[in-house]
């Protein structure tokens, strides 16, 4: 199968067929698994294409997903197509829907990255860093700005995070991500490419902050 990630500009997100979008969700899941963002069946991604949302199922090996395993929802979050075979819709579904509806996102992902988890042990209500070149990869930020990401408290069930996530999204209009304490991060973008770029830049910044703190440095100076 030809990699959709490696295709060039003429294959923009808006020109993807339903089958290509299903393949792209699988490919991104493999990519995120290989970075340690979706190990132990955690994490996930969804992509909005036209008026439909394509979402990986819950509690499965994210690196082994096939295009026919993907759920398709409408813009209100109602299931239009389900794979059957005992697969369940992602527990992240109501959380993803908030980013689609409140921020008009084109793709949302959830990562269990160790960097995202660790950084939530080092800050109270907001992750904060400044003067980092990689901040330029996050829309609305320059290299010399202070970049903030709100941190919400974890809950026993992922779906119970939905209300506090929605509140944090509304209260932090500049942020394209919400961290969850000792858990991971939700990240979105206007399309899948921007969501992926944001996720990579945020992850870099989380790791940088953790390492700076290990060295006794203040990441906000
Ligand atoms: Zn999670």
Short mmCIF file of N, CA and C in Angstrom, two decimals, residues 122-211:
data_model
loop_
_atom_site.label_atom_id
_atom_site.label_comp_id
_atom_site.label_asym_id
_atom_site.label_seq_id
_atom_site.Cartn_x
_atom_site.Cartn_y
_atom_site.Cartn_z
N UNK A 122 5.22 17.86 36.51
CA UNK A 122 6.17 18.95 36.78
C UNK A 122 5.49 20.33 36.85
N UNK A 123 4.19 20.37 36.52
CA UNK A 123 3.47 21.65 36.50
C UNK A 123 2.14 21.48 37.22
N UNK A 124 1.56 22.60 37.65
CA UNK A 124 0.29 22.55 38.37
C UNK A 124 -0.90 22.61 37.40
N UNK A 125 -1.36 23.80 37.03
CA UNK A 125 -2.56 23.93 36.18
C UNK A 125 -2.24 24.10 34.70
N UNK A 126 -1.04 24.64 34.41
CA UNK A 126 -0.65 24.87 33.02
C UNK A 126 0.80 24.47 32.79
N UNK A 127 1.05 23.74 31.71
CA UNK A 127 2.41 23.58 31.20
C UNK A 127 2.81 24.92 30.59
N UNK A 128 4.08 25.33 30.81
CA UNK A 128 4.52 26.63 30.31
C UNK A 128 5.98 26.52 29.85
N UNK A 129 6.27 27.11 28.67
CA UNK A 129 7.65 27.13 28.17
C UNK A 129 7.79 28.37 27.30
N UNK A 130 9.02 28.86 27.12
CA UNK A 130 9.21 30.01 26.21
C UNK A 130 10.59 29.97 25.57
N UNK A 131 10.73 30.79 24.53
CA UNK A 131 12.00 30.92 23.81
C UNK A 131 12.46 29.60 23.20
N UNK A 132 11.56 28.91 22.52
CA UNK A 132 11.92 27.65 21.87
C UNK A 132 11.55 27.72 20.39
N UNK A 133 12.50 27.41 19.51
CA UNK A 133 12.27 27.45 18.07
C UNK A 133 11.06 26.59 17.67
N UNK A 134 10.91 25.42 18.30
CA UNK A 134 9.84 24.49 17.91
C UNK A 134 8.44 25.02 18.20
N UNK A 135 8.35 26.11 18.97
CA UNK A 135 7.03 26.72 19.20
C UNK A 135 6.43 27.24 17.89
N UNK A 136 7.31 27.54 16.90
CA UNK A 136 6.81 28.07 15.62
C UNK A 136 5.97 27.06 14.86
N UNK A 137 6.09 25.78 15.22
CA UNK A 137 5.27 24.75 14.58
C UNK A 137 3.85 24.70 15.12
N UNK A 138 3.58 25.48 16.16
CA UNK A 138 2.23 25.53 16.75
C UNK A 138 1.58 26.83 16.30
N UNK A 139 0.45 26.74 15.62
CA UNK A 139 -0.19 27.93 15.04
C UNK A 139 -0.43 29.00 16.11
N UNK A 140 -0.02 30.23 15.78
CA UNK A 140 -0.26 31.35 16.69
C UNK A 140 0.90 31.65 17.62
N UNK A 141 2.00 30.87 17.52
CA UNK A 141 3.14 31.09 18.42
C UNK A 141 4.42 31.34 17.65
N UNK A 142 5.23 32.26 18.16
CA UNK A 142 6.57 32.52 17.64
C UNK A 142 7.61 31.96 18.59
N UNK A 143 8.87 32.02 18.15
CA UNK A 143 9.95 31.40 18.91
C UNK A 143 10.17 32.06 20.28
N UNK A 144 9.77 33.34 20.42
CA UNK A 144 10.07 34.05 21.67
C UNK A 144 8.82 34.23 22.55
N UNK A 145 7.71 33.62 22.15
CA UNK A 145 6.49 33.70 22.96
C UNK A 145 6.55 32.74 24.14
N UNK A 146 5.58 32.90 25.04
CA UNK A 146 5.36 31.89 26.08
C UNK A 146 4.21 31.01 25.62
N UNK A 147 4.46 29.73 25.56
CA UNK A 147 3.44 28.77 25.11
C UNK A 147 2.88 28.04 26.34
N UNK A 148 1.56 27.98 26.42
CA UNK A 148 0.90 27.33 27.55
C UNK A 148 -0.02 26.22 27.07
N UNK A 149 -0.12 25.17 27.87
CA UNK A 149 -1.11 24.10 27.64
C UNK A 149 -1.77 23.79 28.97
N UNK A 150 -3.10 23.88 29.05
CA UNK A 150 -3.77 23.57 30.31
C UNK A 150 -3.65 22.09 30.67
N UNK A 151 -3.66 21.82 31.97
CA UNK A 151 -3.61 20.43 32.48
C UNK A 151 -4.91 20.16 33.24
N UNK A 152 -5.64 19.13 32.82
CA UNK A 152 -6.84 18.73 33.57
C UNK A 152 -6.53 17.45 34.36
N UNK A 153 -7.32 17.21 35.40
CA UNK A 153 -7.09 16.03 36.26
C UNK A 153 -7.65 14.79 35.59
N UNK A 154 -6.99 13.66 35.79
CA UNK A 154 -7.43 12.40 35.19
C UNK A 154 -8.67 11.85 35.90
N UNK A 155 -9.40 10.98 35.21
CA UNK A 155 -10.56 10.30 35.79
C UNK A 155 -10.40 8.79 35.54
N UNK A 156 -11.18 7.98 36.26
CA UNK A 156 -11.06 6.53 36.13
C UNK A 156 -11.45 6.05 34.74
N UNK A 157 -12.44 6.72 34.14
CA UNK A 157 -12.89 6.36 32.78
C UNK A 157 -12.67 7.54 31.85
N UNK A 158 -12.12 7.23 30.67
CA UNK A 158 -11.73 8.29 29.73
C UNK A 158 -12.93 9.21 29.39
N UNK A 159 -14.12 8.61 29.23
CA UNK A 159 -15.28 9.42 28.82
C UNK A 159 -15.64 10.47 29.88
N UNK A 160 -15.26 10.21 31.17
CA UNK A 160 -15.57 11.17 32.22
C UNK A 160 -14.71 12.43 32.16
N UNK A 161 -13.72 12.43 31.27
CA UNK A 161 -12.88 13.63 31.07
C UNK A 161 -13.57 14.67 30.21
N UNK A 162 -14.66 14.29 29.55
CA UNK A 162 -15.23 15.14 28.48
C UNK A 162 -15.60 16.53 28.97
N UNK A 163 -16.26 16.65 30.13
CA UNK A 163 -16.72 17.96 30.60
C UNK A 163 -15.54 18.88 30.93
N UNK A 164 -14.55 18.35 31.67
CA UNK A 164 -13.42 19.21 32.04
C UNK A 164 -12.57 19.55 30.82
N UNK A 165 -12.52 18.63 29.86
CA UNK A 165 -11.78 18.93 28.63
C UNK A 165 -12.47 20.07 27.87
N UNK A 166 -13.80 20.00 27.77
CA UNK A 166 -14.55 21.06 27.07
C UNK A 166 -14.34 22.41 27.75
N UNK A 167 -14.36 22.42 29.07
CA UNK A 167 -14.16 23.66 29.82
C UNK A 167 -12.75 24.22 29.56
N UNK A 168 -11.76 23.33 29.58
CA UNK A 168 -10.38 23.77 29.35
C UNK A 168 -10.21 24.31 27.92
N UNK A 169 -10.86 23.67 26.95
CA UNK A 169 -10.78 24.15 25.56
C UNK A 169 -11.35 25.57 25.48
N UNK A 170 -12.50 25.79 26.14
CA UNK A 170 -13.15 27.10 26.07
C UNK A 170 -12.33 28.17 26.79
N UNK A 171 -11.71 27.79 27.91
CA UNK A 171 -10.96 28.77 28.73
C UNK A 171 -9.57 29.07 28.19
N UNK A 172 -9.11 28.30 27.20
CA UNK A 172 -7.74 28.48 26.69
C UNK A 172 -7.76 28.53 25.16
N UNK A 173 -8.35 29.62 24.62
CA UNK A 173 -8.60 29.66 23.17
C UNK A 173 -7.34 29.63 22.31
N UNK A 174 -6.16 29.92 22.87
CA UNK A 174 -4.93 29.90 22.05
C UNK A 174 -4.32 28.50 21.97
N UNK A 175 -4.73 27.61 22.87
CA UNK A 175 -4.09 26.29 22.92
C UNK A 175 -4.72 25.33 21.92
N UNK A 176 -3.87 24.51 21.30
CA UNK A 176 -4.34 23.45 20.40
C UNK A 176 -4.17 22.08 21.06
N UNK A 177 -4.03 22.08 22.39
CA UNK A 177 -3.82 20.82 23.11
C UNK A 177 -4.31 20.95 24.55
N UNK A 178 -4.70 19.82 25.14
CA UNK A 178 -5.03 19.75 26.56
C UNK A 178 -4.28 18.54 27.12
N UNK A 179 -3.51 18.78 28.18
CA UNK A 179 -2.82 17.69 28.87
C UNK A 179 -3.74 17.08 29.92
N UNK A 180 -3.59 15.78 30.17
CA UNK A 180 -4.35 15.09 31.21
C UNK A 180 -3.34 14.50 32.20
N UNK A 181 -3.50 14.85 33.48
CA UNK A 181 -2.52 14.50 34.52
C UNK A 181 -2.19 13.01 34.54
N UNK A 182 -0.91 12.70 34.50
CA UNK A 182 -0.39 11.32 34.58
C UNK A 182 -1.05 10.39 33.57
N UNK A 183 -1.44 10.96 32.42
CA UNK A 183 -2.19 10.20 31.43
C UNK A 183 -1.63 10.48 30.02
N UNK A 184 -1.77 11.69 29.52
CA UNK A 184 -1.31 11.96 28.15
C UNK A 184 -1.80 13.32 27.69
N UNK A 185 -2.10 13.42 26.39
CA UNK A 185 -2.48 14.72 25.83
C UNK A 185 -3.47 14.52 24.68
N UNK A 186 -4.38 15.47 24.53
CA UNK A 186 -5.25 15.59 23.34
C UNK A 186 -4.72 16.76 22.52
N UNK A 187 -4.57 16.55 21.21
CA UNK A 187 -4.03 17.59 20.31
C UNK A 187 -4.89 17.62 19.05
N UNK A 188 -5.11 18.80 18.50
CA UNK A 188 -5.89 18.89 17.27
C UNK A 188 -5.26 19.92 16.33
N UNK A 189 -5.79 19.97 15.11
CA UNK A 189 -5.36 20.94 14.11
C UNK A 189 -6.45 21.11 13.08
N UNK A 190 -6.26 22.08 12.17
CA UNK A 190 -7.32 22.37 11.19
C UNK A 190 -7.47 21.23 10.18
N UNK A 191 -6.40 20.42 10.00
CA UNK A 191 -6.48 19.20 9.19
C UNK A 191 -5.50 18.19 9.79
N UNK A 192 -5.41 16.99 9.18
CA UNK A 192 -4.57 15.97 9.82
C UNK A 192 -3.10 16.34 9.81
N UNK A 193 -2.68 17.09 8.77
CA UNK A 193 -1.27 17.47 8.71
C UNK A 193 -0.92 18.43 9.84
N UNK A 194 -1.81 19.40 10.07
CA UNK A 194 -1.53 20.35 11.15
C UNK A 194 -1.63 19.66 12.52
N UNK A 195 -2.59 18.76 12.68
CA UNK A 195 -2.71 18.04 13.95
C UNK A 195 -1.43 17.24 14.23
N UNK A 196 -0.89 16.58 13.19
CA UNK A 196 0.34 15.79 13.33
C UNK A 196 1.51 16.70 13.67
N UNK A 197 1.62 17.83 12.95
CA UNK A 197 2.70 18.79 13.23
C UNK A 197 2.59 19.31 14.66
N UNK A 198 1.38 19.72 15.05
CA UNK A 198 1.18 20.20 16.42
C UNK A 198 1.61 19.14 17.43
N UNK A 199 1.18 17.90 17.21
CA UNK A 199 1.48 16.82 18.16
C UNK A 199 2.99 16.62 18.28
N UNK A 200 3.69 16.68 17.16
CA UNK A 200 5.14 16.48 17.19
C UNK A 200 5.84 17.65 17.90
N UNK A 201 5.39 18.88 17.62
CA UNK A 201 6.02 20.05 18.26
C UNK A 201 5.73 20.07 19.76
N UNK A 202 4.47 19.83 20.12
CA UNK A 202 4.15 19.80 21.55
C UNK A 202 4.97 18.71 22.27
N UNK A 203 5.07 17.55 21.65
CA UNK A 203 5.79 16.46 22.31
C UNK A 203 7.26 16.82 22.53
N UNK A 204 7.85 17.46 21.52
CA UNK A 204 9.24 17.94 21.64
C UNK A 204 9.36 18.93 22.81
N UNK A 205 8.40 19.86 22.89
CA UNK A 205 8.45 20.89 23.93
C UNK A 205 8.25 20.28 25.32
N UNK A 206 7.36 19.25 25.40
CA UNK A 206 7.17 18.58 26.70
C UNK A 206 8.47 17.90 27.13
N UNK A 207 9.11 17.21 26.17
CA UNK A 207 10.35 16.50 26.51
C UNK A 207 11.44 17.51 26.90
N UNK A 208 11.51 18.61 26.15
CA UNK A 208 12.52 19.64 26.45
C UNK A 208 12.33 20.17 27.87
N UNK A 209 11.08 20.43 28.25
CA UNK A 209 10.81 20.98 29.58
C UNK A 209 11.19 19.99 30.68
N UNK A 210 10.85 18.72 30.46
CA UNK A 210 11.19 17.69 31.46
C UNK A 210 12.71 17.62 31.63
N UNK A 211 13.43 17.64 30.51
CA UNK A 211 14.90 17.55 30.59
C UNK A 211 15.51 18.80 31.21
#
